[in-house]
Short mmCIF file of C-alpha atoms and ligand atoms in Angstrom, two decimals:
data_model
loop_
_atom_site.label_atom_id
_atom_site.label_comp_id
_atom_site.label_asym_id
_atom_site.label_seq_id
_atom_site.Cartn_x
_atom_site.Cartn_y
_atom_site.Cartn_z
CA MET A 1 38.98 28.97 22.33
CA ASN A 2 36.96 26.49 24.32
CA ALA A 3 33.77 25.84 22.38
CA GLU A 4 30.59 25.06 24.26
CA PRO A 5 29.34 21.54 23.50
CA ALA A 6 26.83 21.79 20.66
CA PRO A 7 23.36 20.21 20.94
CA LEU A 8 23.52 19.05 17.32
CA PRO A 9 26.59 17.70 15.48
CA ARG A 10 27.61 18.76 12.01
CA LEU A 11 24.83 17.95 9.54
CA THR A 12 25.14 17.10 5.87
CA SER A 13 22.99 18.78 3.25
CA GLU A 14 23.13 16.08 0.61
CA PHE A 15 19.58 16.52 -0.60
CA ALA A 16 19.99 20.29 -0.91
CA HIS A 17 23.30 19.96 -2.77
CA GLU A 18 22.65 16.99 -5.00
CA LEU A 19 19.11 17.84 -6.03
CA PRO A 20 18.94 21.66 -6.00
CA GLU A 21 15.99 21.60 -8.45
CA LEU A 22 13.89 19.88 -5.79
CA SER A 23 14.08 22.45 -3.02
CA LEU A 24 14.35 26.11 -2.15
CA PRO A 25 16.70 27.44 0.54
CA TRP A 26 14.56 28.82 3.35
CA SER A 27 14.68 29.70 7.04
CA ALA A 28 12.44 28.84 9.94
CA ALA A 29 10.25 31.56 11.40
CA GLU A 30 11.33 33.17 14.65
CA PHE A 31 9.11 32.36 17.59
CA PRO A 32 8.42 34.60 20.58
CA ASP A 33 8.60 32.15 23.45
CA PRO A 34 9.71 28.64 22.48
CA LYS A 35 9.50 25.85 24.98
CA LEU A 36 10.34 22.16 24.74
CA LEU A 37 7.18 20.12 25.31
CA VAL A 38 8.38 16.56 24.67
CA LEU A 39 11.79 15.19 23.88
CA ASN A 40 12.24 11.66 22.56
CA GLU A 41 15.24 10.61 24.64
CA PRO A 42 15.56 7.06 23.25
CA LEU A 43 15.57 8.47 19.71
CA ALA A 44 17.99 11.24 20.71
CA ARG A 45 20.42 8.59 21.93
CA GLU A 46 19.96 6.56 18.71
CA LEU A 47 20.98 9.69 16.85
CA GLY A 48 24.02 10.11 19.07
CA LEU A 49 22.59 13.30 20.65
CA ASP A 50 22.81 14.29 24.28
CA PRO A 51 19.31 14.84 25.76
CA VAL A 52 20.75 17.15 28.45
CA LEU A 53 22.14 19.50 25.80
CA LEU A 54 18.92 19.35 23.81
CA ARG A 55 16.98 20.47 26.87
CA CYS A 56 19.10 23.63 27.30
CA GLU A 57 18.23 26.94 25.67
CA ALA A 58 20.76 26.31 22.91
CA GLY A 59 19.11 22.92 22.34
CA THR A 60 15.70 24.49 21.92
CA ALA A 61 17.13 27.02 19.48
CA SER A 62 18.83 24.24 17.51
CA LEU A 63 15.70 22.10 17.38
CA LEU A 64 13.71 25.05 16.04
CA GLY A 65 16.22 25.89 13.32
CA ALA A 66 16.87 29.28 14.99
CA ARG A 67 20.49 28.32 15.64
CA LEU A 68 21.85 26.26 12.77
CA ALA A 69 24.15 23.30 13.29
CA PRO A 70 27.33 23.46 11.22
CA GLY A 71 26.63 22.15 7.72
CA SER A 72 22.91 22.78 7.96
CA GLU A 73 21.40 24.53 4.93
CA PRO A 74 17.64 24.40 5.49
CA VAL A 75 15.43 23.90 2.47
CA ALA A 76 11.75 23.54 1.72
CA GLN A 77 11.33 20.47 -0.46
CA ALA A 78 9.33 20.56 -3.68
CA TYR A 79 6.99 17.74 -4.61
CA ALA A 80 3.81 17.12 -6.53
CA GLY A 81 1.07 14.68 -5.66
CA HIS A 82 -2.26 13.10 -6.36
CA GLN A 83 -4.60 14.27 -3.61
CA PHE A 84 -7.73 12.13 -3.46
CA GLY A 85 -6.99 11.13 -7.03
CA SER A 86 -6.50 14.64 -8.49
CA TYR A 87 -3.07 15.71 -9.56
CA ALA A 88 -1.53 18.81 -7.98
CA PRO A 89 1.67 19.65 -9.91
CA ARG A 90 3.31 21.68 -7.13
CA LEU A 91 2.66 21.02 -3.47
CA GLY A 92 5.95 21.05 -1.55
CA ASP A 93 6.74 21.81 2.06
CA GLY A 94 4.22 24.52 2.84
CA ARG A 95 5.13 24.54 6.52
CA ALA A 96 8.16 22.30 6.76
CA LEU A 97 11.92 22.50 6.33
CA LEU A 98 14.67 19.95 5.92
CA LEU A 99 17.47 21.07 8.26
CA GLY A 100 19.88 18.49 6.91
CA GLU A 101 20.92 14.90 7.46
CA ILE A 102 22.50 13.33 10.50
CA VAL A 103 24.42 10.05 10.61
CA ASP A 104 22.99 8.05 13.50
CA ALA A 105 24.75 5.78 15.99
CA GLY A 106 24.07 2.82 13.65
CA ASN A 107 25.79 4.69 10.79
CA ARG A 108 22.52 5.32 8.95
CA ARG A 109 21.75 8.71 7.47
CA ARG A 110 18.52 10.31 8.63
CA ASP A 111 16.74 13.52 7.75
CA LEU A 112 16.20 16.12 10.42
CA HIS A 113 13.06 17.97 9.47
CA LEU A 114 10.78 20.61 10.95
CA LYS A 115 7.01 20.81 10.59
CA GLY A 116 5.13 23.96 11.58
CA SER A 117 8.19 26.17 11.10
CA GLY A 118 6.43 28.96 9.19
CA ARG A 119 5.46 29.91 5.68
CA THR A 120 7.52 28.91 2.67
CA PRO A 121 7.18 29.59 -1.06
CA PHE A 122 5.00 26.43 -1.15
CA SER A 123 2.45 27.59 1.40
CA ARG A 124 -0.29 28.38 -1.15
CA GLY A 125 -2.12 30.83 1.10
CA ALA A 126 -1.94 28.73 4.26
CA ASP A 127 -0.22 30.04 7.36
CA GLY A 128 2.75 27.67 7.56
CA PHE A 129 2.16 26.90 11.21
CA ALA A 130 0.94 23.95 13.23
CA ALA A 131 -1.01 23.64 16.46
CA VAL A 132 0.17 21.75 19.55
CA GLY A 133 -2.54 19.07 19.32
CA PRO A 134 -1.77 17.74 15.83
CA MET A 135 2.00 17.84 16.38
CA LEU A 136 1.72 15.84 19.62
CA ARG A 137 -0.59 13.51 17.74
CA GLU A 138 2.08 12.88 15.13
CA TYR A 139 4.64 12.24 17.87
CA LEU A 140 2.33 9.79 19.66
CA MET A 141 1.19 7.88 16.60
CA GLY A 142 4.73 7.55 15.28
CA GLU A 143 6.02 6.16 18.58
CA ALA A 144 3.05 3.78 18.78
CA MET A 145 3.79 2.49 15.28
CA HIS A 146 7.49 2.19 16.07
CA ALA A 147 6.71 0.18 19.21
CA LEU A 148 4.50 -2.08 17.08
CA GLY A 149 7.48 -2.78 14.82
CA ILE A 150 6.05 -0.81 11.89
CA PRO A 151 8.45 1.31 9.82
CA THR A 152 7.76 4.97 10.45
CA THR A 153 9.13 8.47 10.53
CA ARG A 154 9.62 9.46 14.16
CA ALA A 155 9.48 12.67 16.12
CA LEU A 156 12.53 13.77 18.05
CA ALA A 157 10.68 16.58 19.80
CA VAL A 158 7.67 18.83 19.92
CA LEU A 159 8.23 22.45 20.90
CA GLY A 160 5.61 24.98 21.82
CA THR A 161 6.29 28.19 19.91
CA GLY A 162 4.58 30.68 22.19
CA ALA A 163 2.61 31.91 19.16
CA ARG A 164 -1.06 31.19 18.55
CA VAL A 165 -2.55 29.81 15.35
CA MET A 166 -6.06 30.29 13.96
CA ARG A 167 -7.61 27.05 12.81
CA ASP A 168 -11.34 27.56 12.80
CA GLU A 169 -13.11 30.91 12.70
CA SER A 170 -15.50 29.68 15.38
CA LEU A 171 -12.74 28.57 17.77
CA ASP A 172 -10.25 30.45 19.88
CA PRO A 173 -6.71 30.56 18.49
CA LEU A 174 -4.69 27.48 19.43
CA PRO A 175 -1.20 27.25 20.88
CA GLY A 176 1.37 26.75 18.10
CA ALA A 177 4.04 24.06 17.92
CA VAL A 178 6.89 22.75 15.83
CA LEU A 179 7.51 19.03 15.33
CA VAL A 180 11.10 17.89 14.80
CA ARG A 181 10.86 14.80 12.64
CA THR A 182 13.38 12.19 11.61
CA ALA A 183 13.04 9.92 8.60
CA SER A 184 15.37 7.77 6.55
CA SER A 185 14.43 10.28 3.88
CA HIS A 186 11.53 12.50 2.91
CA LEU A 187 11.46 11.20 -0.68
CA ARG A 188 7.87 10.58 -1.66
CA VAL A 189 6.13 9.27 -4.74
CA GLY A 190 5.26 12.94 -5.21
CA SER A 191 8.99 13.86 -5.28
CA PHE A 192 9.36 11.64 -8.34
CA GLN A 193 6.21 13.07 -9.90
CA TYR A 194 7.64 16.56 -9.51
CA ALA A 195 11.08 15.61 -10.81
CA ARG A 196 9.51 13.88 -13.80
CA SER A 197 7.58 17.06 -14.61
CA LEU A 198 10.82 19.08 -14.93
CA GLU A 199 11.32 17.79 -18.41
CA LYS A 200 14.17 20.08 -19.43
CA SER A 201 16.34 19.04 -16.51
CA ASP A 202 18.24 15.85 -15.76
CA VAL A 203 17.06 15.79 -12.17
CA LEU A 204 15.05 12.57 -12.47
CA PRO A 205 18.03 10.24 -13.05
CA ARG A 206 19.87 12.01 -10.22
CA LEU A 207 16.85 11.51 -7.96
CA VAL A 208 16.84 7.83 -8.87
CA ASP A 209 20.53 7.60 -7.92
CA PHE A 210 19.89 9.49 -4.70
CA ALA A 211 17.03 7.18 -3.71
CA ILE A 212 19.08 4.10 -4.53
CA ASP A 213 22.02 5.35 -2.51
CA ARG A 214 19.77 6.01 0.49
CA HIS A 215 17.37 3.10 0.35
CA CYS A 216 18.66 0.22 -1.76
CA PRO A 217 22.40 0.60 -2.38
CA GLU A 218 22.48 -2.96 -3.75
CA ALA A 219 20.68 -1.63 -6.85
CA ALA A 220 23.52 0.76 -7.69
CA GLY A 221 25.62 -1.78 -9.56
CA ALA A 222 22.68 -3.69 -11.03
CA PRO A 223 22.10 -3.77 -14.80
CA GLN A 224 18.70 -2.02 -14.35
CA PRO A 225 19.02 0.28 -11.33
CA ALA A 226 15.69 2.09 -11.80
CA LEU A 227 13.87 -1.21 -12.15
CA ARG A 228 15.51 -2.45 -8.98
CA LEU A 229 14.42 0.72 -7.20
CA LEU A 230 10.84 0.15 -8.35
CA ARG A 231 11.01 -3.46 -7.12
CA HIS A 232 12.37 -2.31 -3.78
CA VAL A 233 9.62 0.24 -3.26
CA VAL A 234 6.88 -2.19 -4.32
CA GLU A 235 8.21 -4.71 -1.78
CA ALA A 236 8.61 -2.15 1.01
CA GLN A 237 5.12 -0.73 0.52
CA ALA A 238 3.48 -4.19 0.25
CA ARG A 239 5.05 -5.12 3.62
CA LEU A 240 4.17 -1.77 5.18
CA VAL A 241 0.51 -1.80 4.21
CA ALA A 242 0.21 -5.44 5.33
CA GLN A 243 1.48 -4.32 8.75
CA TRP A 244 -1.04 -1.47 8.83
CA MET A 245 -3.84 -3.88 8.06
CA LEU A 246 -2.71 -6.38 10.70
CA VAL A 247 -2.84 -3.75 13.47
CA GLY A 248 -5.98 -2.07 12.18
CA PHE A 249 -4.32 1.21 11.21
CA VAL A 250 -6.10 3.58 8.84
CA HIS A 251 -3.71 6.18 7.43
CA GLY A 252 -6.54 8.36 6.22
CA VAL A 253 -4.76 10.44 3.58
CA MET A 254 -2.80 8.15 1.30
CA ASN A 255 -2.11 10.82 -1.29
CA THR A 256 0.99 10.19 -3.40
CA ASP A 257 2.79 12.99 -1.57
CA ASN A 258 2.22 11.03 1.65
CA MET A 259 3.73 7.77 0.43
CA THR A 260 7.45 7.36 1.01
CA ILE A 261 10.08 5.65 -1.10
CA SER A 262 11.64 4.29 2.10
CA GLY A 263 8.55 2.32 3.10
CA GLU A 264 8.18 4.33 6.29
CA THR A 265 4.75 5.54 7.39
CA ILE A 266 4.59 9.32 7.05
CA ASP A 267 2.20 12.15 7.89
CA TYR A 268 -0.04 11.27 10.79
CA GLY A 269 -2.86 13.68 10.01
CA PRO A 270 -6.31 12.11 10.12
CA CYS A 271 -5.13 8.57 10.89
CA ALA A 272 -6.79 6.29 13.45
CA PHE A 273 -6.96 2.67 14.53
CA ILE A 274 -10.16 0.76 13.91
CA ASP A 275 -12.28 -0.25 16.88
CA ALA A 276 -14.71 -2.81 15.52
CA TYR A 277 -13.40 -4.68 12.51
CA ASP A 278 -14.82 -2.95 9.43
CA PRO A 279 -13.21 -2.77 5.99
CA ALA A 280 -15.31 0.35 5.25
CA ALA A 281 -13.97 2.21 8.31
CA ALA A 282 -12.89 5.73 7.31
CA PHE A 283 -12.40 8.39 9.98
CA SER A 284 -11.19 11.47 8.17
CA SER A 285 -13.70 14.29 7.98
CA ILE A 286 -12.65 15.00 4.40
CA ASP A 287 -12.73 11.36 3.22
CA TRP A 288 -16.50 11.19 3.00
CA ARG A 289 -16.38 8.87 0.00
CA GLY A 290 -14.14 6.40 1.82
CA ARG A 291 -11.38 6.47 -0.80
CA TYR A 292 -8.84 5.76 1.94
CA ALA A 293 -11.01 3.40 4.02
CA TYR A 294 -9.30 0.64 6.01
CA GLY A 295 -10.01 -2.15 3.54
CA LYS A 296 -9.04 -0.09 0.49
CA GLN A 297 -5.49 0.60 1.61
CA PRO A 298 -3.77 -2.23 -0.28
CA ALA A 299 -5.50 -1.23 -3.53
CA ILE A 300 -4.63 2.44 -2.98
CA ALA A 301 -1.02 1.55 -2.27
CA LEU A 302 -0.86 -0.23 -5.61
CA TRP A 303 -2.52 2.75 -7.31
CA ASN A 304 0.13 5.04 -5.83
CA LEU A 305 2.92 2.65 -6.82
CA THR A 306 1.55 2.73 -10.36
CA ARG A 307 1.90 6.52 -10.34
CA PHE A 308 5.49 5.99 -9.09
CA ALA A 309 6.23 3.48 -11.84
CA GLU A 310 4.93 5.95 -14.45
CA THR A 311 7.52 8.50 -13.39
CA LEU A 312 10.25 5.90 -13.90
CA LEU A 313 9.24 4.73 -17.39
CA VAL A 314 11.76 6.98 -19.15
CA GLU A 315 14.49 5.48 -16.97
CA LEU A 316 13.48 1.87 -17.57
CA ALA A 317 13.91 1.57 -21.35
CA ASP A 318 14.25 3.74 -24.46
CA ASP A 319 11.25 2.14 -26.00
CA GLY A 320 7.93 2.90 -24.33
CA ASP A 321 6.35 -0.53 -24.75
CA THR A 322 9.34 -2.26 -23.20
CA ALA A 323 9.35 0.21 -20.32
CA ILE A 324 5.65 -0.38 -19.62
CA GLU A 325 6.13 -4.14 -19.77
CA LEU A 326 8.95 -3.96 -17.24
CA ALA A 327 6.99 -1.69 -14.90
CA VAL A 328 3.87 -3.82 -15.07
CA GLY A 329 5.98 -6.89 -14.30
CA GLU A 330 7.01 -5.30 -10.99
CA LEU A 331 3.57 -3.89 -10.11
CA ASP A 332 2.02 -7.29 -10.79
CA ARG A 333 4.02 -8.71 -7.89
CA PHE A 334 2.34 -6.42 -5.36
CA ASP A 335 -0.73 -8.56 -4.65
CA ALA A 336 1.26 -11.72 -3.95
CA LEU A 337 3.82 -9.84 -1.84
CA TYR A 338 1.05 -8.21 0.16
CA ALA A 339 -0.83 -11.50 0.65
CA ALA A 340 2.34 -13.26 1.78
CA ALA A 341 3.21 -10.53 4.30
CA TRP A 342 -0.34 -10.42 5.60
CA GLY A 343 -0.56 -14.21 5.84
CA LEU A 344 2.66 -14.47 7.83
CA GLY A 345 1.55 -11.69 10.14
CA MET A 346 -1.90 -13.21 10.63
CA ALA A 347 -0.34 -16.59 11.42
CA ALA A 348 1.67 -14.88 14.16
CA LYS A 349 -1.38 -13.00 15.45
CA LEU A 350 -3.26 -16.31 15.62
CA GLY A 351 -0.36 -18.01 17.39
CA VAL A 352 0.15 -20.58 14.64
CA ALA A 353 3.35 -19.29 13.05
CA HIS A 354 4.94 -22.59 14.19
CA ALA A 355 2.53 -24.55 11.99
CA GLY A 356 4.53 -23.60 8.88
CA PRO A 357 3.50 -22.69 5.36
CA ALA A 358 1.46 -25.88 4.94
CA VAL A 359 -1.42 -24.36 6.94
CA SER A 360 -1.62 -21.34 4.71
CA ALA A 361 -4.94 -22.13 2.96
CA GLU A 362 -6.44 -23.38 6.21
CA LEU A 363 -5.22 -20.26 7.98
CA HIS A 364 -6.85 -17.97 5.43
CA GLU A 365 -10.18 -19.73 5.96
CA ILE A 366 -9.86 -19.50 9.72
CA ALA A 367 -8.95 -15.82 9.55
CA ALA A 368 -11.82 -15.13 7.15
CA GLY A 369 -14.25 -16.84 9.54
CA LEU A 370 -12.95 -14.84 12.48
CA LEU A 371 -12.96 -11.51 10.67
CA ALA A 372 -16.48 -12.04 9.33
CA GLU A 373 -17.72 -12.58 12.89
CA LEU A 374 -15.82 -9.58 14.24
CA GLN A 375 -17.50 -7.48 11.57
CA GLN A 376 -20.96 -8.99 12.03
CA HIS A 377 -21.00 -8.51 15.79
CA ARG A 378 -18.99 -5.26 15.77
CA ILE A 379 -16.33 -6.79 18.02
CA ASP A 380 -13.22 -4.78 18.88
CA TYR A 381 -10.43 -5.93 16.56
CA THR A 382 -7.50 -5.32 18.92
CA ASN A 383 -9.13 -6.89 21.97
CA ALA A 384 -10.32 -9.93 20.01
CA PHE A 385 -6.73 -11.15 19.52
CA ARG A 386 -5.85 -10.73 23.21
CA ALA A 387 -9.02 -12.63 24.11
CA LEU A 388 -8.10 -15.36 21.61
CA ALA A 389 -4.70 -15.66 23.30
CA GLY A 390 -6.51 -16.30 26.58
CA ALA A 391 -8.65 -18.92 24.85
CA ALA A 392 -5.49 -20.56 23.49
CA ARG A 393 -4.35 -20.91 27.11
CA GLY A 394 -7.68 -22.53 27.99
CA ASP A 395 -9.58 -19.50 29.34
CA GLU A 396 -12.46 -18.73 27.01
CA GLY A 397 -14.19 -16.23 29.31
CA ALA A 398 -12.84 -13.03 27.75
CA LEU A 399 -13.48 -14.31 24.24
CA LEU A 400 -17.09 -15.29 24.87
CA ALA A 401 -17.69 -11.98 26.64
CA LEU A 402 -16.93 -10.18 23.35
CA TYR A 403 -19.88 -11.86 21.63
CA PRO A 404 -23.33 -10.40 22.12
CA GLY A 405 -26.17 -12.42 23.67
CA GLU A 406 -26.30 -16.05 22.59
CA ALA A 407 -23.72 -15.61 19.82
CA ALA A 408 -20.49 -17.66 19.98
CA PRO A 409 -17.49 -18.35 17.75
CA GLY A 410 -18.36 -20.42 14.70
CA GLU A 411 -16.72 -23.40 13.05
CA TRP A 412 -13.40 -21.62 12.38
CA TYR A 413 -12.80 -21.66 16.12
CA GLY A 414 -12.50 -25.43 16.49
CA ARG A 415 -10.24 -25.60 13.45
CA TRP A 416 -8.03 -22.91 14.95
CA ARG A 417 -7.82 -24.64 18.36
CA ALA A 418 -6.88 -27.85 16.56
CA LEU A 419 -3.74 -26.08 15.32
CA ARG A 420 -2.64 -25.76 18.97
CA PRO A 421 -2.11 -21.96 18.99
CA ASP A 422 0.51 -20.54 21.34
CA GLY A 423 -1.21 -17.94 23.56
CA ASP A 424 1.99 -16.43 24.96
CA ALA A 425 3.42 -15.98 21.48
CA MET A 426 0.15 -14.22 20.56
CA ASP A 427 0.49 -11.77 23.45
CA ALA A 428 3.95 -10.86 22.17
CA VAL A 429 2.58 -9.68 18.82
CA ASN A 430 -0.98 -8.51 19.55
CA PRO A 431 -1.03 -5.13 21.26
CA LEU A 432 -3.07 -4.47 24.35
CA TYR A 433 -2.57 -0.70 24.19
CA ILE A 434 -3.09 1.18 20.95
CA PRO A 435 -3.74 4.92 20.63
CA ARG A 436 -7.53 4.76 20.51
CA GLY A 437 -9.16 7.75 18.86
CA ARG A 438 -11.19 9.16 21.71
CA VAL A 439 -8.43 8.62 24.26
CA VAL A 440 -5.98 10.40 21.98
CA ASP A 441 -8.35 13.31 21.48
CA ASP A 442 -8.88 13.68 25.24
CA ALA A 443 -5.11 13.65 25.88
CA LEU A 444 -4.50 16.24 23.14
CA GLY A 445 -7.34 18.38 24.44
CA ALA A 446 -5.70 18.45 27.87
CA ALA A 447 -2.28 19.19 26.32
CA THR A 448 -3.76 22.12 24.42
CA GLU A 449 -4.98 23.46 27.76
CA GLY A 450 -1.46 23.08 29.14
CA ASP A 451 -1.75 19.72 30.96
CA LEU A 452 0.65 17.20 29.39
CA GLY A 453 -0.06 14.50 32.04
CA PRO A 454 -2.64 12.47 30.07
CA PHE A 455 -0.48 12.65 26.92
CA GLU A 456 2.59 11.38 28.77
CA GLN A 457 0.64 8.48 30.26
CA LEU A 458 -0.86 7.45 26.97
CA LEU A 459 2.55 7.71 25.32
CA ASP A 460 4.02 5.49 28.00
CA ALA A 461 1.24 2.92 27.45
CA VAL A 462 1.63 2.72 23.67
CA MET A 463 5.42 2.62 23.83
CA ARG A 464 5.15 -0.80 25.53
CA PRO A 465 2.01 -2.02 23.81
CA TYR A 466 2.12 -5.73 24.63
CA GLU A 467 2.65 -5.72 28.37
CA ALA A 468 -0.38 -5.40 30.70
CA ARG A 469 0.28 -2.77 33.36
CA PRO A 470 -1.92 -1.81 36.31
CA GLY A 471 -3.47 1.62 36.03
CA TYR A 472 -3.62 1.43 32.23
CA GLU A 473 -6.89 -0.54 31.94
CA ARG A 474 -8.69 2.39 30.32
CA PHE A 475 -6.29 2.36 27.38
CA ALA A 476 -7.50 -1.15 26.51
CA GLU A 477 -11.19 -0.33 26.64
CA PRO A 478 -13.10 -0.56 23.37
CA ALA A 479 -15.17 2.37 22.13
CA PRO A 480 -18.44 2.54 24.06
CA ALA A 481 -21.24 0.62 22.35
CA GLY A 482 -23.41 2.92 20.28
CA ALA A 483 -20.81 5.70 20.32
CA PRO A 484 -21.16 8.03 17.31
CA ARG A 485 -18.72 7.46 14.45
CA PHE A 486 -15.29 8.70 15.44
CA VAL A 487 -14.09 11.53 13.18
CA THR A 488 -10.54 12.81 12.67
CA TYR A 489 -9.59 16.15 11.21
CA CYS A 490 -6.62 16.80 8.96
CA GLY A 491 -3.78 17.56 11.30
CA THR A 492 -3.04 21.16 10.63
P1 AMP B 501 -0.65 16.87 3.85
O1 AMP B 501 -1.61 17.17 4.95
O2 AMP B 501 0.65 16.37 4.36
O3 AMP B 501 -1.19 15.98 2.77
O4 AMP B 501 -0.34 18.29 3.23
C1 AMP B 501 -0.61 18.66 1.91
C2 AMP B 501 0.07 19.94 1.54
O5 AMP B 501 -0.48 21.04 2.29
C3 AMP B 501 1.56 19.97 1.80
O6 AMP B 501 2.12 20.65 0.69
C4 AMP B 501 1.68 20.77 3.05
O7 AMP B 501 2.93 21.41 3.16
C5 AMP B 501 0.56 21.78 2.91
N1 AMP B 501 0.08 22.31 4.19
C6 AMP B 501 -0.66 21.67 5.12
N2 AMP B 501 -0.92 22.49 6.17
C7 AMP B 501 -0.32 23.67 5.92
C8 AMP B 501 -0.23 24.93 6.62
N3 AMP B 501 -0.80 25.14 7.79
N4 AMP B 501 0.49 25.91 6.03
C9 AMP B 501 1.08 25.73 4.82
N5 AMP B 501 1.00 24.60 4.12
C10 AMP B 501 0.32 23.57 4.65
MG1 MG B 502 2.04 15.41 3.59
#
């Protein structure tokens, strides 16, 4: 028999098989009138998939989990999590499914995961669905982060379902969608919290082995594998959050169920990029206390890592005091790791990476001077670095134009120029196009009405963030002066 070419290859179901306590077998809902809205062709090729096959009807059915690839055994994953500091013992995939794992063209294993695929036993009263706007938002933000060189989960596709979802009693029902997400795994701090809570089972050590196999195989033969895993995650998260801070990214909902073991950014719900530099910037409508404000992210990351370390204590040593001492030894490295990653990144942003580690203290003072002025004058963070690159090339016009009235750069500026910054190197690391909140909202509003044009343009801009292109000027415009505070809503 001549088999039709399949849109998806054989998948593995390692997570489902090796950690059965951490998931429930489940199936995706059936949808009346599915339609592919966006397909990530570069990612499809990385995964060894054929975009032409994915665009066919069989491709749509495969992406939605309606037609299962061989080897696929979909499961809803179980996890716990601290949400805004309060512990929820059982969250889990309330509207998501892991279809299985795929080995990509670079021989790395990646999860293929659905979001918005219907209710599961973890739905806790919610509908299990997702609306087009938030799913396109996750696609866009993930690709923007990827283009900025920041580790992230990535969307392979967004499909309209043909169904409508109710989100707000006062609003009309919204068009529904499913996001097909890839990640090097969906293990979260909350996965370990959940596994740790299953005291009668031996799932925690198996989860440790699973995470090591996926994310730091070098730890497998080490004398203290769990300690090595902790070290690896502390390092990965310190680097990740430093990268967020350098681009002005505010995740918005850094609950422990939204922090990965891989060090990839996950769950683009209420996230946003800062406009003016402001450590207190918090955009999420539900984060009214600013727990997850821009400037608090490093401290929150360490708080989450501490929750992670707690789950591992029983694996670190038989004696509790020794285990705590070992864990604290790893957690104590976070601040220095973060500062080093941030310092290196800031040196690159300021075009003085060539000046070497000797300028480190000087660089911190220069950066502090700059950031204080950006905050004081409410100057756009992203645009400031592009303007500084111009100044490094001898054109101070754009930089001075950012300052209000008679104000001008202070003493840090002369010290910085004396380091002979490289303007072209700065343009290669400081984005011109980021997904700015209001622009994103407008594009998603249009997409919800059925016009994907603005979304596709914005996506194209942020996928090549460093290169100025005619017609894209509006994507580099700062928020209008005096605009009301930008607010994001949890992406359901
Ligand atoms: P998150 O927004 O990722 O922090 O989600 C927190 C929890 O809420 C997770 O367990 C999600 O699966 C669940 N959840 C969010 N939205 C929905 C929904 N529409 N239906 C069912 N569960 C949901
Ligand atoms: Mg989540």
